[in-house]
């Protein structure tokens, strides 16, 4: 048997680097594996970090308690995203993570709605929207929140967390270092490869060198300058290349819904934390100059000074290989399709879990990296499907991936969801997003073709009524957050 | 009443047999309260293949969906319970292992159980991995109990049935006709197509009738009367990887208590099945005609029977592979007309069921938009291809070289996906995981380890546990399995309960396919 890994270096000091470092030290530290983070500390960009479904298991794995995270970092919860378009107020809809309604007589709930919709030719407009029957969408509109509760009608609630980005990074960094991660505050200037292509030594600006058995690259140095691994562009689907971020205090109740709003030249993402709202304007610099973007942002938050706005680049892509020899690309080095529904941190958390699942020895095994690369590339494509669908309501001219086109066509024709390997959404989440994006089936399940509109209306009214009763019993989000903070 | 003018109102199923009557029953139930007319055309002069007697746990869902009472079903088809398949002589002559409907152990600290087992083997343990599987132990001790619905050890398995497939078809015929399905006796002598679209419009049968329909289900068997002989859909052959092309089936008298598992015994140029029913044992020999004659194959089959043969041997010929499209225009191929995979893992009835379920999920209107057919074909192709890989694994993962057949299959080129899966396991002990598809991690582990595929490395995280720590965990689990199985009733007692209408346990059994 070849030798086990004894030393891992994480190159870079951003949020992704500390996520990986903490995950590695918790999983491998007690086995004697040393974890070093290498790079000069840099300012993490401001804003709100919206975590995804992968964060629940990630926190659990690291022993991070949710209530403690919420209280120490002023975090919050979210149930979904409000989608809207500047050009049409009637197109405002809510995408929620939780399933809407329940399967009845082996037929998905949304099929009942489709049946009603078809029979009434959508005359009832908003009344027929799926969100009207979504427990969490309606709760979010009332500012009410509940965790899922086993063996109850609240059992199927899905929710996600969000935190201040810099405070979350700080927490991860402190936790990692408390567990034994070493920070070496110098940049990497050169890497030595052994005959099999493995990175065996990193030379630093200090003149020192460190030996390593495995490298996670969150800086781009290894993948761009040493290994020279190419990218596959997603720019035909995600057509923004710039973003402008800022945040402003907010006296309104904390929202359980983030926002994605289509503008004439761009897309505005809003995220809510207690007492604060964060904004990100995504745009393409050929359609909107930085100056115009700043004017637009200043118009939305007039009390802020120019230095409180932060410009950034947005590169929609993925590497053609994510694990090469003994190096893995992480964070924006690995790829991105923007932070619209899934954040880049989603890929980092799943990458960590995937790599640990394939945990290698020192010897390079091409079968392990092939398996990792295949799964990782597929995951990026699945997220691109989600973001492509979302952005299609903002921009009619984007190129849809073939898998997304098939999903849309199938759903529009049949009301069924095409499910692909490594899908990042459950079926019900696809249904919620497709319908929130205004894609309605042209027919309903054959089992419902002989149900009268009256029967279905009564059934749907009962669902609404049940939801209202449940929402009435939920605490308000802000009251709950205050109670969590107080308990801490 | 249908209110949609585009709804399909007439469905014609061509062919009876297991595929035809399962389809008929499912559609009859689906359209129980509608005006959709379902007709089935079959001829008593055309025999059915009549094998496919070992099933998978999924059949329980099918029966449940039809509202079929399990004890009634079991009595009607002379069923016994099935907990897995025993593979004899596959890795090497004299080897035997059971591929169970359930797990081996349970993951520890997020690492699959078999990694700990492999580490223990490297440290000198010789306890078979089957000793850590509840259903394997149940098979070995001829026990049966319904799986629990909780998260305990007793929930870590599932079960299926051994059935008389011809009795199942007969049972479903009665079920379908009671729901209004119309059966026509006769042979199809002419297929009438729309000259512009190529869609099939009607069938002429030798009784003089003309059967019109909007949608046709081809259950005509290997020949594919509609999907191939009429629409010329094309066929992808897999003989290179699965070279067996013939089978002989024969029932025999039962001479012992029925076992709760199927047996698949590797032979000189193929393998023999043994399926224990309540009243008889089903037997068969699947073989490759390039390496063994029909007479030799028959001799081998007859010499291995438990008891006296109950019928003449039924000789079958087949081409392993799949139809290029299983849904083409307004014809859906279900069963052998869609493709053929040898019954090594009892997938025949499962693929029929899957085709029916997907047809119901994507049930079209009369225009039959490509969205329906594309998705049906995509999903079915993925399922069949993955099953193919799993079957090929059984032949390729062997140390046998005692015949030309085994020399061929152990050295043949593999499909790329399977080659990657095997390379990964051989070098790391990892199983390639996927969300969709029939055979998941425990199944692959069962075959890899049962057929002597020894990884050169295991998960490095396991190597940091001491021998004592691993031994302690494994020993505790094995004792739990031993104790649980000791308390269980025998398989024969469970079958007696069915016969005596003392069998309500199935109503509370877990419906999990591979245990929780």
PDB file of N, CA, C and O in Angstrom, chain A residues 169-217:
ATOM      1  N   UNK A 169     -16.536  34.394   7.271  1.00  0.00           N
ATOM      2  CA  UNK A 169     -15.142  34.035   6.976  1.00  0.00           C
ATOM      3  C   UNK A 169     -14.318  34.045   8.256  1.00  0.00           C
ATOM      4  O   UNK A 169     -13.518  33.142   8.520  1.00  0.00           O
ATOM      5  N   UNK A 170     -14.528  35.089   9.043  1.00  0.00           N
ATOM      6  CA  UNK A 170     -13.770  35.222  10.275  1.00  0.00           C
ATOM      7  C   UNK A 170     -14.026  34.030  11.210  1.00  0.00           C
ATOM      8  O   UNK A 170     -13.108  33.492  11.820  1.00  0.00           O
ATOM      9  N   UNK A 171     -15.287  33.614  11.270  1.00  0.00           N
ATOM     10  CA  UNK A 171     -15.623  32.467  12.116  1.00  0.00           C
ATOM     11  C   UNK A 171     -14.916  31.207  11.634  1.00  0.00           C
ATOM     12  O   UNK A 171     -14.335  30.458  12.418  1.00  0.00           O
ATOM     13  N   UNK A 172     -14.949  30.978  10.320  1.00  0.00           N
ATOM     14  CA  UNK A 172     -14.309  29.776   9.775  1.00  0.00           C
ATOM     15  C   UNK A 172     -12.803  29.811  10.040  1.00  0.00           C
ATOM     16  O   UNK A 172     -12.193  28.808  10.426  1.00  0.00           O
ATOM     17  N   UNK A 173     -12.224  30.983   9.827  1.00  0.00           N
ATOM     18  CA  UNK A 173     -10.765  31.118  10.010  1.00  0.00           C
ATOM     19  C   UNK A 173     -10.374  30.841  11.467  1.00  0.00           C
ATOM     20  O   UNK A 173      -9.449  30.064  11.729  1.00  0.00           O
ATOM     21  N   UNK A 174     -11.099  31.463  12.395  1.00  0.00           N
ATOM     22  CA  UNK A 174     -10.784  31.248  13.815  1.00  0.00           C
ATOM     23  C   UNK A 174     -10.962  29.789  14.204  1.00  0.00           C
ATOM     24  O   UNK A 174     -10.130  29.217  14.923  1.00  0.00           O
ATOM     25  N   UNK A 175     -12.055  29.201  13.718  1.00  0.00           N
ATOM     26  CA  UNK A 175     -12.310  27.790  14.058  1.00  0.00           C
ATOM     27  C   UNK A 175     -11.201  26.915  13.496  1.00  0.00           C
ATOM     28  O   UNK A 175     -10.707  25.996  14.167  1.00  0.00           O
ATOM     29  N   UNK A 176     -10.795  27.184  12.262  1.00  0.00           N
ATOM     30  CA  UNK A 176      -9.756  26.364  11.626  1.00  0.00           C
ATOM     31  C   UNK A 176      -8.445  26.471  12.406  1.00  0.00           C
ATOM     32  O   UNK A 176      -7.782  25.466  12.681  1.00  0.00           O
ATOM     33  N   UNK A 177      -8.105  27.699  12.767  1.00  0.00           N
ATOM     34  CA  UNK A 177      -6.828  27.880  13.465  1.00  0.00           C
ATOM     35  C   UNK A 177      -6.900  27.291  14.872  1.00  0.00           C
ATOM     36  O   UNK A 177      -5.913  26.739  15.366  1.00  0.00           O
ATOM     37  N   UNK A 178      -8.049  27.391  15.510  1.00  0.00           N
ATOM     38  CA  UNK A 178      -8.202  26.760  16.827  1.00  0.00           C
ATOM     39  C   UNK A 178      -8.053  25.242  16.749  1.00  0.00           C
ATOM     40  O   UNK A 178      -7.616  24.589  17.690  1.00  0.00           O
ATOM     41  N   UNK A 179      -8.448  24.676  15.605  1.00  0.00           N
ATOM     42  CA  UNK A 179      -8.315  23.222  15.437  1.00  0.00           C
ATOM     43  C   UNK A 179      -6.896  22.827  15.039  1.00  0.00           C
ATOM     44  O   UNK A 179      -6.605  21.637  14.932  1.00  0.00           O
ATOM     45  N   UNK A 180      -6.052  23.802  14.713  1.00  0.00           N
ATOM     46  CA  UNK A 180      -4.657  23.445  14.415  1.00  0.00           C
ATOM     47  C   UNK A 180      -4.182  23.774  13.017  1.00  0.00           C
ATOM     48  O   UNK A 180      -3.076  23.369  12.630  1.00  0.00           O
ATOM     49  N   UNK A 181      -4.972  24.501  12.229  1.00  0.00           N
ATOM     50  CA  UNK A 181      -4.500  24.908  10.902  1.00  0.00           C
ATOM     51  C   UNK A 181      -3.441  25.993  11.071  1.00  0.00           C
ATOM     52  O   UNK A 181      -3.602  26.914  11.873  1.00  0.00           O
ATOM     53  N   UNK A 182      -2.335  25.896  10.318  1.00  0.00           N
ATOM     54  CA  UNK A 182      -1.291  26.919  10.361  1.00  0.00           C
ATOM     55  C   UNK A 182      -1.511  27.898   9.221  1.00  0.00           C
ATOM     56  O   UNK A 182      -1.830  27.490   8.100  1.00  0.00           O
ATOM     57  N   UNK A 183      -1.318  29.164   9.507  1.00  0.00           N
ATOM     58  CA  UNK A 183      -1.417  30.198   8.468  1.00  0.00           C
ATOM     59  C   UNK A 183      -0.015  30.722   8.184  1.00  0.00           C
ATOM     60  O   UNK A 183       0.682  31.185   9.091  1.00  0.00           O
ATOM     61  N   UNK A 184       0.392  30.668   6.947  1.00  0.00           N
ATOM     62  CA  UNK A 184       1.695  31.211   6.541  1.00  0.00           C
ATOM     63  C   UNK A 184       1.408  32.407   5.644  1.00  0.00           C
ATOM     64  O   UNK A 184       0.904  32.252   4.520  1.00  0.00           O
ATOM     65  N   UNK A 185       1.707  33.591   6.137  1.00  0.00           N
ATOM     66  CA  UNK A 185       1.242  34.817   5.472  1.00  0.00           C
ATOM     67  C   UNK A 185       2.200  35.289   4.384  1.00  0.00           C
ATOM     68  O   UNK A 185       2.706  36.401   4.418  1.00  0.00           O
ATOM     69  N   UNK A 186       2.466  34.430   3.465  1.00  0.00           N
ATOM     70  CA  UNK A 186       3.293  34.787   2.305  1.00  0.00           C
ATOM     71  C   UNK A 186       2.681  34.155   1.057  1.00  0.00           C
ATOM     72  O   UNK A 186       2.136  33.052   1.135  1.00  0.00           O
ATOM     73  N   UNK A 187       2.862  34.834  -0.061  1.00  0.00           N
ATOM     74  CA  UNK A 187       2.313  34.287  -1.304  1.00  0.00           C
ATOM     75  C   UNK A 187       3.235  33.224  -1.882  1.00  0.00           C
ATOM     76  O   UNK A 187       4.445  33.220  -1.627  1.00  0.00           O
ATOM     77  N   UNK A 188       2.635  32.374  -2.682  1.00  0.00           N
ATOM     78  CA  UNK A 188       3.410  31.354  -3.391  1.00  0.00           C
ATOM     79  C   UNK A 188       3.965  31.983  -4.664  1.00  0.00           C
ATOM     80  O   UNK A 188       3.230  32.646  -5.412  1.00  0.00           O
ATOM     81  N   UNK A 189       5.254  31.787  -4.927  1.00  0.00           N
ATOM     82  CA  UNK A 189       5.847  32.360  -6.145  1.00  0.00           C
ATOM     83  C   UNK A 189       6.297  31.276  -7.126  1.00  0.00           C
ATOM     84  O   UNK A 189       6.517  31.550  -8.299  1.00  0.00           O
ATOM     85  N   UNK A 190       6.442  30.067  -6.649  1.00  0.00           N
ATOM     86  CA  UNK A 190       6.863  28.987  -7.552  1.00  0.00           C
ATOM     87  C   UNK A 190       6.457  27.648  -6.960  1.00  0.00           C
ATOM     88  O   UNK A 190       6.222  27.539  -5.750  1.00  0.00           O
ATOM     89  N   UNK A 191       6.328  26.678  -7.849  1.00  0.00           N
ATOM     90  CA  UNK A 191       5.985  25.333  -7.381  1.00  0.00           C
ATOM     91  C   UNK A 191       6.880  24.326  -8.086  1.00  0.00           C
ATOM     92  O   UNK A 191       7.164  24.461  -9.275  1.00  0.00           O
ATOM     93  N   UNK A 192       7.337  23.353  -7.344  1.00  0.00           N
ATOM     94  CA  UNK A 192       8.160  22.299  -7.942  1.00  0.00           C
ATOM     95  C   UNK A 192       7.300  21.055  -8.126  1.00  0.00           C
ATOM     96  O   UNK A 192       6.576  20.648  -7.217  1.00  0.00           O
ATOM     97  N   UNK A 193       7.383  20.513  -9.333  1.00  0.00           N
ATOM     98  CA  UNK A 193       6.624  19.298  -9.613  1.00  0.00           C
ATOM     99  C   UNK A 193       7.564  18.107  -9.679  1.00  0.00           C
ATOM    100  O   UNK A 193       8.673  18.207 -10.198  1.00  0.00           O
ATOM    101  N   UNK A 194       7.103  16.975  -9.181  1.00  0.00           N
ATOM    102  CA  UNK A 194       7.901  15.750  -9.303  1.00  0.00           C
ATOM    103  C   UNK A 194       7.638  15.116 -10.678  1.00  0.00           C
ATOM    104  O   UNK A 194       6.829  15.624 -11.462  1.00  0.00           O
ATOM    105  N   UNK A 195       8.288  14.013 -10.938  1.00  0.00           N
ATOM    106  CA  UNK A 195       8.215  13.414 -12.273  1.00  0.00           C
ATOM    107  C   UNK A 195       6.795  13.040 -12.686  1.00  0.00           C
ATOM    108  O   UNK A 195       6.446  13.068 -13.867  1.00  0.00           O
ATOM    109  N   UNK A 196       5.973  12.669 -11.715  1.00  0.00           N
ATOM    110  CA  UNK A 196       4.597  12.279 -12.058  1.00  0.00           C
ATOM    111  C   UNK A 196       3.668  13.488 -12.163  1.00  0.00           C
ATOM    112  O   UNK A 196       2.460  13.335 -12.339  1.00  0.00           O
ATOM    113  N   UNK A 197       4.203  14.687 -12.063  1.00  0.00           N
ATOM    114  CA  UNK A 197       3.383  15.902 -12.216  1.00  0.00           C
ATOM    115  C   UNK A 197       2.864  16.443 -10.910  1.00  0.00           C
ATOM    116  O   UNK A 197       2.261  17.519 -10.860  1.00  0.00           O
ATOM    117  N   UNK A 198       3.095  15.731  -9.825  1.00  0.00           N
ATOM    118  CA  UNK A 198       2.566  16.174  -8.529  1.00  0.00           C
ATOM    119  C   UNK A 198       3.338  17.401  -8.025  1.00  0.00           C
ATOM    120  O   UNK A 198       4.546  17.506  -8.215  1.00  0.00           O
ATOM    121  N   UNK A 199       2.602  18.309  -7.398  1.00  0.00           N
ATOM    122  CA  UNK A 199       3.231  19.461  -6.756  1.00  0.00           C
ATOM    123  C   UNK A 199       3.852  18.962  -5.454  1.00  0.00           C
ATOM    124  O   UNK A 199       3.140  18.473  -4.573  1.00  0.00           O
ATOM    125  N   UNK A 200       5.157  19.076  -5.349  1.00  0.00           N
ATOM    126  CA  UNK A 200       5.801  18.539  -4.146  1.00  0.00           C
ATOM    127  C   UNK A 200       6.338  19.644  -3.231  1.00  0.00           C
ATOM    128  O   UNK A 200       6.538  19.425  -2.046  1.00  0.00           O
ATOM    129  N   UNK A 201       6.576  20.842  -3.812  1.00  0.00           N
ATOM    130  CA  UNK A 201       7.141  21.912  -2.991  1.00  0.00           C
ATOM    131  C   UNK A 201       6.627  23.260  -3.482  1.00  0.00           C
ATOM    132  O   UNK A 201       6.483  23.478  -4.696  1.00  0.00           O
ATOM    133  N   UNK A 202       6.348  24.151  -2.526  1.00  0.00           N
ATOM    134  CA  UNK A 202       5.898  25.499  -2.876  1.00  0.00           C
ATOM    135  C   UNK A 202       6.922  26.494  -2.331  1.00  0.00           C
ATOM    136  O   UNK A 202       7.298  26.413  -1.149  1.00  0.00           O
ATOM    137  N   UNK A 203       7.357  27.399  -3.196  1.00  0.00           N
ATOM    138  CA  UNK A 203       8.296  28.436  -2.769  1.00  0.00           C
ATOM    139  C   UNK A 203       7.528  29.717  -2.485  1.00  0.00           C
ATOM    140  O   UNK A 203       6.659  30.113  -3.285  1.00  0.00           O
ATOM    141  N   UNK A 204       7.886  30.383  -1.390  1.00  0.00           N
ATOM    142  CA  UNK A 204       7.110  31.537  -0.928  1.00  0.00           C
ATOM    143  C   UNK A 204       7.881  32.838  -1.105  1.00  0.00           C
ATOM    144  O   UNK A 204       9.116  32.835  -1.278  1.00  0.00           O
ATOM    145  N   UNK A 205       7.161  33.958  -1.026  1.00  0.00           N
ATOM    146  CA  UNK A 205       7.800  35.270  -1.146  1.00  0.00           C
ATOM    147  C   UNK A 205       8.822  35.489  -0.043  1.00  0.00           C
ATOM    148  O   UNK A 205       9.758  36.268  -0.196  1.00  0.00           O
ATOM    149  N   UNK A 206       8.675  34.812   1.054  1.00  0.00           N
ATOM    150  CA  UNK A 206       9.617  34.968   2.174  1.00  0.00           C
ATOM    151  C   UNK A 206      10.955  34.318   1.877  1.00  0.00           C
ATOM    152  O   UNK A 206      11.920  34.516   2.611  1.00  0.00           O
ATOM    153  N   UNK A 207      11.011  33.523   0.821  1.00  0.00           N
ATOM    154  CA  UNK A 207      12.225  32.767   0.524  1.00  0.00           C
ATOM    155  C   UNK A 207      12.169  31.355   1.078  1.00  0.00           C
ATOM    156  O   UNK A 207      12.995  30.506   0.735  1.00  0.00           O
ATOM    157  N   UNK A 208      11.192  31.107   1.927  1.00  0.00           N
ATOM    158  CA  UNK A 208      11.035  29.753   2.473  1.00  0.00           C
ATOM    159  C   UNK A 208      10.324  28.849   1.456  1.00  0.00           C
ATOM    160  O   UNK A 208       9.679  29.316   0.524  1.00  0.00           O
ATOM    161  N   UNK A 209      10.409  27.573   1.721  1.00  0.00           N
ATOM    162  CA  UNK A 209       9.675  26.594   0.911  1.00  0.00           C
ATOM    163  C   UNK A 209       8.901  25.664   1.840  1.00  0.00           C
ATOM    164  O   UNK A 209       9.328  25.427   2.975  1.00  0.00           O
ATOM    165  N   UNK A 210       7.781  25.154   1.337  1.00  0.00           N
ATOM    166  CA  UNK A 210       7.074  24.145   2.133  1.00  0.00           C
ATOM    167  C   UNK A 210       6.808  22.924   1.250  1.00  0.00           C
ATOM    168  O   UNK A 210       6.504  23.048   0.060  1.00  0.00           O
ATOM    169  N   UNK A 211       6.949  21.768   1.889  1.00  0.00           N
ATOM    170  CA  UNK A 211       6.684  20.512   1.181  1.00  0.00           C
ATOM    171  C   UNK A 211       5.219  20.150   1.374  1.00  0.00           C
ATOM    172  O   UNK A 211       4.612  20.485   2.396  1.00  0.00           O
ATOM    173  N   UNK A 212       4.653  19.478   0.398  1.00  0.00           N
ATOM    174  CA  UNK A 212       3.228  19.115   0.506  1.00  0.00           C
ATOM    175  C   UNK A 212       2.939  17.819  -0.227  1.00  0.00           C
ATOM    176  O   UNK A 212       3.611  17.479  -1.201  1.00  0.00           O
ATOM    177  N   UNK A 213       1.906  17.120   0.273  1.00  0.00           N
ATOM    178  CA  UNK A 213       1.441  15.900  -0.414  1.00  0.00           C
ATOM    179  C   UNK A 213       0.231  16.203  -1.299  1.00  0.00           C
ATOM    180  O   UNK A 213      -0.054  15.464  -2.235  1.00  0.00           O
ATOM    181  N   UNK A 214      -0.493  17.270  -0.949  1.00  0.00           N
ATOM    182  CA  UNK A 214      -1.688  17.603  -1.731  1.00  0.00           C
ATOM    183  C   UNK A 214      -1.933  19.109  -1.618  1.00  0.00           C
ATOM    184  O   UNK A 214      -1.621  19.714  -0.592  1.00  0.00           O
ATOM    185  N   UNK A 215      -2.523  19.688  -2.690  1.00  0.00           N
ATOM    186  CA  UNK A 215      -2.723  21.136  -2.724  1.00  0.00           C
ATOM    187  C   UNK A 215      -4.164  21.455  -3.110  1.00  0.00           C
ATOM    188  O   UNK A 215      -4.714  20.874  -4.059  1.00  0.00           O
ATOM    189  N   UNK A 216      -4.770  22.361  -2.384  1.00  0.00           N
ATOM    190  CA  UNK A 216      -6.055  22.946  -2.800  1.00  0.00           C
ATOM    191  C   UNK A 216      -5.764  24.373  -3.243  1.00  0.00           C
ATOM    192  O   UNK A 216      -5.245  25.174  -2.470  1.00  0.00           O
ATOM    193  N   UNK A 217      -6.112  24.679  -4.481  1.00  0.00           N
ATOM    194  CA  UNK A 217      -5.758  25.983  -5.033  1.00  0.00           C
ATOM    195  C   UNK A 217      -6.979  26.910  -5.030  1.00  0.00           C
ATOM    196  O   UNK A 217      -7.912  26.745  -5.819  1.00  0.00           O
TER     197      UNK A 217
END
